[in-house]
PDB file of C-alpha atoms in Angstrom:
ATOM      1  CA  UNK K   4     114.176 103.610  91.047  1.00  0.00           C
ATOM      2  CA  UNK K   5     113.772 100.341  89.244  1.00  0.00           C
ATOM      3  CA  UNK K   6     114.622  96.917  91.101  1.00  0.00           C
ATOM      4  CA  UNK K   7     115.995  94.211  89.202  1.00  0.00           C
ATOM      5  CA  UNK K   8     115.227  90.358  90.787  1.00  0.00           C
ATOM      6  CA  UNK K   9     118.668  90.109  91.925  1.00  0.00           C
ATOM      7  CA  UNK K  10     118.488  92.604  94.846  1.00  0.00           C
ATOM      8  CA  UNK K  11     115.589  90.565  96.487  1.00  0.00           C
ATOM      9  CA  UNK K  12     117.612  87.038  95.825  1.00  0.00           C
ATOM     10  CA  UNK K  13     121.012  88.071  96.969  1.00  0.00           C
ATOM     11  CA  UNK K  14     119.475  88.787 100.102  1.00  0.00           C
ATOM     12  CA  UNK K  15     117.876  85.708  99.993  1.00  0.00           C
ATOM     13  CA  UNK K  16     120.895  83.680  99.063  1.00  0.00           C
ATOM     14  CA  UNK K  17     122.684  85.840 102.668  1.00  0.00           C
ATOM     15  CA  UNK K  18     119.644  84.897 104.357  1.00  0.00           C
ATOM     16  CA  UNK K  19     119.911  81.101 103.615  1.00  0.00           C
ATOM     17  CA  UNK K  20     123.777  81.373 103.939  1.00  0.00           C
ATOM     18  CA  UNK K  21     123.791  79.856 100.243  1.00  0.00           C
ATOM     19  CA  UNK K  22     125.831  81.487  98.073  1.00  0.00           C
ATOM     20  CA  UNK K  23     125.050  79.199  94.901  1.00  0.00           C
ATOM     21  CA  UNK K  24     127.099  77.006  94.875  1.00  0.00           C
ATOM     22  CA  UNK K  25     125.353  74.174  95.906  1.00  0.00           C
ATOM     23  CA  UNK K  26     121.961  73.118  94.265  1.00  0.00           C
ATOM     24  CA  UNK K  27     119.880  72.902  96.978  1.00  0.00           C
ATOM     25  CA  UNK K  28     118.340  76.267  95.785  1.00  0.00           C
ATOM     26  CA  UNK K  29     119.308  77.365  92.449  1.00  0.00           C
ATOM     27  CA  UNK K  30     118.630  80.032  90.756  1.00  0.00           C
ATOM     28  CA  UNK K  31     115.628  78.995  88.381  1.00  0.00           C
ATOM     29  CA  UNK K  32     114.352  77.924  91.441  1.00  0.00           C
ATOM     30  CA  UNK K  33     114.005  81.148  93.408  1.00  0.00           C
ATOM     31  CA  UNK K  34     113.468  82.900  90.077  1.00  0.00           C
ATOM     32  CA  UNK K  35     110.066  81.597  89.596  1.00  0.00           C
ATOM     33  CA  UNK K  36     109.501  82.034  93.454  1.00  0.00           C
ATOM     34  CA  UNK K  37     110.068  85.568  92.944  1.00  0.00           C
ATOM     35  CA  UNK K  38     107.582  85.381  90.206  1.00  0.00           C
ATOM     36  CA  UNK K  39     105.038  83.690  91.618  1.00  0.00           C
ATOM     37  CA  UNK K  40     105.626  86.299  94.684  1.00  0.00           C
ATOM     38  CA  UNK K  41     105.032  88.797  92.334  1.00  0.00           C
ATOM     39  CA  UNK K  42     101.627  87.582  91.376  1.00  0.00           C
ATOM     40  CA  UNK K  43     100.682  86.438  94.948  1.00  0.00           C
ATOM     41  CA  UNK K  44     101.188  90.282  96.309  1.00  0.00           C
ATOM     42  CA  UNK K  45      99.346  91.689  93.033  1.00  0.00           C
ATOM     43  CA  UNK K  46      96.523  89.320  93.734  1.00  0.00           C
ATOM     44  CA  UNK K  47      96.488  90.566  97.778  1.00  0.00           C
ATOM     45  CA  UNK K  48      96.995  94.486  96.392  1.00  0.00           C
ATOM     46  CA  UNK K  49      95.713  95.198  93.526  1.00  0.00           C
ATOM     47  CA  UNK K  50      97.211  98.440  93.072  1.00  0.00           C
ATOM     48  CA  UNK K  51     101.165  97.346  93.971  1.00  0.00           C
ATOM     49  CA  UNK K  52     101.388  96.641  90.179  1.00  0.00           C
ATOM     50  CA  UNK K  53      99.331  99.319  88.574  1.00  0.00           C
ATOM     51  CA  UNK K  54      99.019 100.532  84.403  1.00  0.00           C
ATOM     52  CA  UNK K  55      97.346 102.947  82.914  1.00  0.00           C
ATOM     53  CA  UNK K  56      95.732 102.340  78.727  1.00  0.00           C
ATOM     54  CA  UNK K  57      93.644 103.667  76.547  1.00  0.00           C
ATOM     55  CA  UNK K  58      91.024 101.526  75.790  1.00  0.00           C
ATOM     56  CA  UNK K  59      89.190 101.161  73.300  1.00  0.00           C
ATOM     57  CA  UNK K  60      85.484 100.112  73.864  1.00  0.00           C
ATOM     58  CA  UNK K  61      83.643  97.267  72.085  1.00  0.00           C
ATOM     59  CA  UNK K  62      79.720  97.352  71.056  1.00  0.00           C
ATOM     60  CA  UNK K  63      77.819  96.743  73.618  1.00  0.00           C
ATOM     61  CA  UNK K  64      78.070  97.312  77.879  1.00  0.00           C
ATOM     62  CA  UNK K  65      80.222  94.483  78.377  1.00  0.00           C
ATOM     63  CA  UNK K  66      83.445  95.269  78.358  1.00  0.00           C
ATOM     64  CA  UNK K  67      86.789  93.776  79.167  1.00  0.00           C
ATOM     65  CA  UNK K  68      90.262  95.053  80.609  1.00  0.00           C
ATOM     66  CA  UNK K  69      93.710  94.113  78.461  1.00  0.00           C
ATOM     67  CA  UNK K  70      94.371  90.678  78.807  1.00  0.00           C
ATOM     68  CA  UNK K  71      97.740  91.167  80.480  1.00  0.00           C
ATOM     69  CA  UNK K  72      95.704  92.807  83.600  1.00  0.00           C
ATOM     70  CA  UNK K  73      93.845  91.120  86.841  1.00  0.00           C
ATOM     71  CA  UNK K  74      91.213  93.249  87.380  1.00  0.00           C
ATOM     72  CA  UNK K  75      90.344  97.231  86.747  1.00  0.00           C
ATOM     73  CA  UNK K  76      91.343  99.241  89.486  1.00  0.00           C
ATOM     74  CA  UNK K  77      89.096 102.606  87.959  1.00  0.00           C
ATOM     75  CA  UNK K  78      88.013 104.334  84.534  1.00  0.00           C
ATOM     76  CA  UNK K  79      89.477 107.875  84.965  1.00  0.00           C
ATOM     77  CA  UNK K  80      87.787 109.474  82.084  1.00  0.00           C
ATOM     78  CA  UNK K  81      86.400 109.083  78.623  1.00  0.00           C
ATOM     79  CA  UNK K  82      89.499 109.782  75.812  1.00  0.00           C
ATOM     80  CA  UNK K  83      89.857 109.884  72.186  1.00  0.00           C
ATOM     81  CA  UNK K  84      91.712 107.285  70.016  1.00  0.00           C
ATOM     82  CA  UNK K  85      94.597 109.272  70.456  1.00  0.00           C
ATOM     83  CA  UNK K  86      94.071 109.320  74.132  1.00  0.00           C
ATOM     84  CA  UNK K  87      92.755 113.148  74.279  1.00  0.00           C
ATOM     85  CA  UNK K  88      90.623 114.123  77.748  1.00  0.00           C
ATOM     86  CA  UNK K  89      87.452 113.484  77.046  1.00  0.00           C
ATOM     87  CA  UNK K  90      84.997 113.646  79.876  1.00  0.00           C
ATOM     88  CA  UNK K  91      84.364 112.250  83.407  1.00  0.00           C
ATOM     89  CA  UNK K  92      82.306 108.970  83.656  1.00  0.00           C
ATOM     90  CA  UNK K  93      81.150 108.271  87.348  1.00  0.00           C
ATOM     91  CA  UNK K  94      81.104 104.515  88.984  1.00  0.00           C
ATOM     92  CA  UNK K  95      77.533 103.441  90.311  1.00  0.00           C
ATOM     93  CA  UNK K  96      76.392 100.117  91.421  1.00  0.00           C
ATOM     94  CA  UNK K  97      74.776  98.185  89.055  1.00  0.00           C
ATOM     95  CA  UNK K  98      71.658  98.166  90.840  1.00  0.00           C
ATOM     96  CA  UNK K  99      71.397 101.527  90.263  1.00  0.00           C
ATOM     97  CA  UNK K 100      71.585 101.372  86.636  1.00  0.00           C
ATOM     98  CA  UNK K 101      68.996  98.235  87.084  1.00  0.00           C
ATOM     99  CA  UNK K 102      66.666 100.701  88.890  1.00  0.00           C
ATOM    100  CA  UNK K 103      66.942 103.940  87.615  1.00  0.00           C
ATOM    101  CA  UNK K 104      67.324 102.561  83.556  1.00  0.00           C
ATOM    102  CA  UNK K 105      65.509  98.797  83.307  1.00  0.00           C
ATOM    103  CA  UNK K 106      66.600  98.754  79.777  1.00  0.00           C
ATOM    104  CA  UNK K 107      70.331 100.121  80.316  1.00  0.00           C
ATOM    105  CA  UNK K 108      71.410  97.072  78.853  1.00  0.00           C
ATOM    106  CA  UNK K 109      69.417  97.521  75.707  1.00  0.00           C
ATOM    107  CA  UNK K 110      70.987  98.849  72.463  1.00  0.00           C
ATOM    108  CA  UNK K 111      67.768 101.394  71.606  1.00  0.00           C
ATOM    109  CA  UNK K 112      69.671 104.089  73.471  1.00  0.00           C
ATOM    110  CA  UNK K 113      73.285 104.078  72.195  1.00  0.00           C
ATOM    111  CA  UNK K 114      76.355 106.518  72.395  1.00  0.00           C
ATOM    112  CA  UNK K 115      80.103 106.669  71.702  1.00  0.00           C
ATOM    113  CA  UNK K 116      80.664 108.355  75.695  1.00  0.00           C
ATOM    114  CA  UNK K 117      80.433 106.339  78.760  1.00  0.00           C
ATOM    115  CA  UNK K 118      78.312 108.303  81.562  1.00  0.00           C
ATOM    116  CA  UNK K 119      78.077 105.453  84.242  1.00  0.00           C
ATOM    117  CA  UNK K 120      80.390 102.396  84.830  1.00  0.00           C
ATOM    118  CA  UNK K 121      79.902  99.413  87.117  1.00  0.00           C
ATOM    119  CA  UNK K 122      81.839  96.832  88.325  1.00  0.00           C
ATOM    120  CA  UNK K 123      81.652  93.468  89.868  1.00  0.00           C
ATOM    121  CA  UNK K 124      84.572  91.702  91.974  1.00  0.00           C
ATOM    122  CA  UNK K 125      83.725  88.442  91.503  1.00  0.00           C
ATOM    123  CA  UNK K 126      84.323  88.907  87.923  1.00  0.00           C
ATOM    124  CA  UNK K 127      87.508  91.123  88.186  1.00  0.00           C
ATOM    125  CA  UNK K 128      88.620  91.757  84.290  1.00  0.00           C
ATOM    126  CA  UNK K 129      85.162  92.636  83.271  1.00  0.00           C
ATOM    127  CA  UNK K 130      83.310  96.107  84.072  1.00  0.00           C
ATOM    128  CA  UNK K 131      80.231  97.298  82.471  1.00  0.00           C
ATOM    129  CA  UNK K 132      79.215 100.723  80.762  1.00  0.00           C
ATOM    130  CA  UNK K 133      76.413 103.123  80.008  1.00  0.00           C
ATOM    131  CA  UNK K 134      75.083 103.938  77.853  1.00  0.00           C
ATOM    132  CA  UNK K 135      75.248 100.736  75.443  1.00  0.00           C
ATOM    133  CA  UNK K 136      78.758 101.733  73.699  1.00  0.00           C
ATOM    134  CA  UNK K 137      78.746 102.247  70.116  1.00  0.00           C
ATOM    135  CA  UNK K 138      82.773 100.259  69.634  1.00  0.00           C
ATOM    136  CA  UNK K 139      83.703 103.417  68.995  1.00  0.00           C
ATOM    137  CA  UNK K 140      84.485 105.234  72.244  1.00  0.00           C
ATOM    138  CA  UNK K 141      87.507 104.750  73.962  1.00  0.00           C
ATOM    139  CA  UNK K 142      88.329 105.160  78.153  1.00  0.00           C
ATOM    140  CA  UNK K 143      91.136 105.919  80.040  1.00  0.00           C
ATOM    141  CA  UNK K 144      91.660 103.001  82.779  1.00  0.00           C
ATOM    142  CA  UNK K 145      93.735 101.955  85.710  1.00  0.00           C
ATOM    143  CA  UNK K 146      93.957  98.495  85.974  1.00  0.00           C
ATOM    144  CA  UNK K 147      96.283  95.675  87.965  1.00  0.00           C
ATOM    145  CA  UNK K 148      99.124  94.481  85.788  1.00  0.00           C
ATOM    146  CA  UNK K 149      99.464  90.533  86.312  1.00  0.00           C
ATOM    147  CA  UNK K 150     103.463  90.023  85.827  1.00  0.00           C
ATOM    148  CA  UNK K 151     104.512  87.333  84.145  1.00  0.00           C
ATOM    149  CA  UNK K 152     107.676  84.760  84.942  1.00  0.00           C
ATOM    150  CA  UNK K 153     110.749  86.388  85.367  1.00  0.00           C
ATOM    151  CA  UNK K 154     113.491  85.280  82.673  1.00  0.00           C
ATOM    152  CA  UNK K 155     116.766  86.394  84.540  1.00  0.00           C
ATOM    153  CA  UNK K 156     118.283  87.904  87.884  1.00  0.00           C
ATOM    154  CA  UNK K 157     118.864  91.170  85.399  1.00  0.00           C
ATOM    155  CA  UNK K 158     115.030  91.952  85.083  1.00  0.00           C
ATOM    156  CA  UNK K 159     113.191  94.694  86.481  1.00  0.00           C
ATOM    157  CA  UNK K 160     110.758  93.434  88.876  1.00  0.00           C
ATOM    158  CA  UNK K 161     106.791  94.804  87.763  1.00  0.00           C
ATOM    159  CA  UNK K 162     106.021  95.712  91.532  1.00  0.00           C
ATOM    160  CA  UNK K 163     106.101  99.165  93.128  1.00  0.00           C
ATOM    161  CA  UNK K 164     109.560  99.221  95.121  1.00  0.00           C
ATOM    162  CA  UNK K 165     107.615  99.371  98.289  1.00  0.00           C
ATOM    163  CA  UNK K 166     106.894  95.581  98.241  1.00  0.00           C
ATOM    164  CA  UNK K 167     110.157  94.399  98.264  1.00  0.00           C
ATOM    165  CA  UNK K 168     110.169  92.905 101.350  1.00  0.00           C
ATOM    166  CA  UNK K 169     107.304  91.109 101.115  1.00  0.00           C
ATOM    167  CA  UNK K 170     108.568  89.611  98.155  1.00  0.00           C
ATOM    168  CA  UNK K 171     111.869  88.430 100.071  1.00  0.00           C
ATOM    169  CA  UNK K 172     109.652  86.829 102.912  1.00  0.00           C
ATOM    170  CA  UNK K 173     107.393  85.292 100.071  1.00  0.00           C
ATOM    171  CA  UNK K 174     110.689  83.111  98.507  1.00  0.00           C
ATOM    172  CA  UNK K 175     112.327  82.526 102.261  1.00  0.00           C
ATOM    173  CA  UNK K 176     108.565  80.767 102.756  1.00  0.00           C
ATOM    174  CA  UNK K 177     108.630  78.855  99.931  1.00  0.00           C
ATOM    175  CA  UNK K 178     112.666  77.806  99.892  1.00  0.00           C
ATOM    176  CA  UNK K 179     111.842  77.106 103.360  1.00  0.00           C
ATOM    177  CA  UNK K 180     108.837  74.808 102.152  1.00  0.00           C
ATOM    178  CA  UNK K 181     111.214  72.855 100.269  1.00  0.00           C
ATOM    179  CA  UNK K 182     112.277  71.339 104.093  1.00  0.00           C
ATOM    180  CA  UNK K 183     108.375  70.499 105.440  1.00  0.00           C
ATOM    181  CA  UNK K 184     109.338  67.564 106.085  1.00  0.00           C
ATOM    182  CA  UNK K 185     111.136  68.510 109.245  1.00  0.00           C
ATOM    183  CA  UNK K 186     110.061  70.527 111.926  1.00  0.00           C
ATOM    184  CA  UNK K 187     112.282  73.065 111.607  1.00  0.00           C
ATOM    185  CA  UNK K 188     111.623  73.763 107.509  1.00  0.00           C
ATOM    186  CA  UNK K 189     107.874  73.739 108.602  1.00  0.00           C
ATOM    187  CA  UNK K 190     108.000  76.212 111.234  1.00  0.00           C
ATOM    188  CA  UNK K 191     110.622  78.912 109.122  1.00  0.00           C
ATOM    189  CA  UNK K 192     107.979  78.843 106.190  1.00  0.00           C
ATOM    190  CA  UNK K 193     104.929  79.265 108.302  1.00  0.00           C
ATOM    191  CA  UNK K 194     107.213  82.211 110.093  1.00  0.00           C
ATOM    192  CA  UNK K 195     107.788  84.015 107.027  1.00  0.00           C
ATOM    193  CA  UNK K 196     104.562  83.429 105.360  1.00  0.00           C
ATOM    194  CA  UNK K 197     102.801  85.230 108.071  1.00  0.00           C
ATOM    195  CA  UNK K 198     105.361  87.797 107.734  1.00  0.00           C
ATOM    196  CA  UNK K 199     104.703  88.297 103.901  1.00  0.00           C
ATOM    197  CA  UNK K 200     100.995  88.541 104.779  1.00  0.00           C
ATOM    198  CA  UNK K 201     101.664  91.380 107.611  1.00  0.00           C
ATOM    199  CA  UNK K 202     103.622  93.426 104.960  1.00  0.00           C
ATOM    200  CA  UNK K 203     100.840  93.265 102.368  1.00  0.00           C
ATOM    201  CA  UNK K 204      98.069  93.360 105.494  1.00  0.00           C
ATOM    202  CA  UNK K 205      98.580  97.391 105.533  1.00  0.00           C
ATOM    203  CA  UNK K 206      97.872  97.442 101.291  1.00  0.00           C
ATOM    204  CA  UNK K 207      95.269  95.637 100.859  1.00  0.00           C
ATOM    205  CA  UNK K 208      91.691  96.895 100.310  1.00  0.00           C
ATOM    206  CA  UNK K 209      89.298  97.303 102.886  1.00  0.00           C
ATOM    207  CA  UNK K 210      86.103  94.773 102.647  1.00  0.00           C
ATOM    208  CA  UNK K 211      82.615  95.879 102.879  1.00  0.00           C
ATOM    209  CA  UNK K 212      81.133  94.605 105.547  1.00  0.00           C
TER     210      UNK K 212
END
């Protein structure tokens, strides 16, 4: 069931027994909270705003996810152009490839189906294929949708409904940030940050070690 913005903010507005009429939080304000809490919990979980594409595939290894995305989550399969199942193409680490095929970034063995993909998280939109891609073959992907600012209480928020509350806590911490300068403002904010981050803490994917 889709959530619009307004179901996280009117309990928001209860919360801060604020029922907008007075500008001490208005609503562009917590409107582009609740975006920017959409984006913090996408960049925590990946996968709590998730799209599937077609892609198609440029010449060469390097290739890049659709610029509205984060980072790839995985490549399912390889597809046609009209998104037809095509077949699997399995994940290694690149030092694999660097092992096993010295030259797999070399165009002298070319192909239009991706056997192997690897991916580095320190550069999160990019992933790499082989064989060295014609431009003309085309993969199925997952990746992490990065949603942009809201433009009304009537939208439909991007994130899984599952993440609502974090997404509450997330605004309380930052209207609450808008008091730091007293004690009180100071200590709500670092309350209900730590509470956003113990609803995402569950979500989030496990480090290697």
């Amino acid at each position: 069931m889709a959530v619009v913005a307004s179901s996280v903010l009117n309990r928001v507005r209860t919360q801060l027994i604020d029922d907008g009429s007075t500008v001490r939080w208005t609503d562009s304000e917590l409107l582009s909270w609740l975006s920017d809490g959409q984006r913090a919990v996408v960049s925590f979980v990946p996968h709590a705003a998730p799209r599937t594409a077609n892609l198609s595939l440029v010449a060469g290894n390097r290739q890049t996810i659709p610029t509205d995305g984060w980072r790839l989550i995985t490549i399912y399969r390889n597809t046609t152009s009209g998104g037809g199942a095509g077949t699997s193409a399995l994940e290694v680490p690149r030092s694999v490839l660097d092992i096993q095929y010295p030259t797999w970034t070399s165009s002298a063995t070319s192909s239009v189906t991706v056997t192997h993909w690897c991916y580095d998280e320190r550069d999160p939109s990019v992933f790499w294929v082989y064989p060295y891609n014609t431009g003309a073959g085309y993969v199925q992907i997952n990746y992490s949708y990065m949603p942009p600012d809201l433009a009304s209480t009537a939208e439909e928020l991007d994130l899984r409904d599952i993440f609502q509350t974090a997404l509450f806590d997330y605004v309380m911490f930052r209207a609450h940030s808008k008091d730091s300068d007293y004690a009180a403002g100071q200590a709500l904010a670092a309350a209900y940050f730590s509470s956003f981050q113990a609803h995402l803490a569950p979500f989030m994917p496990a480090r290697a070690a």
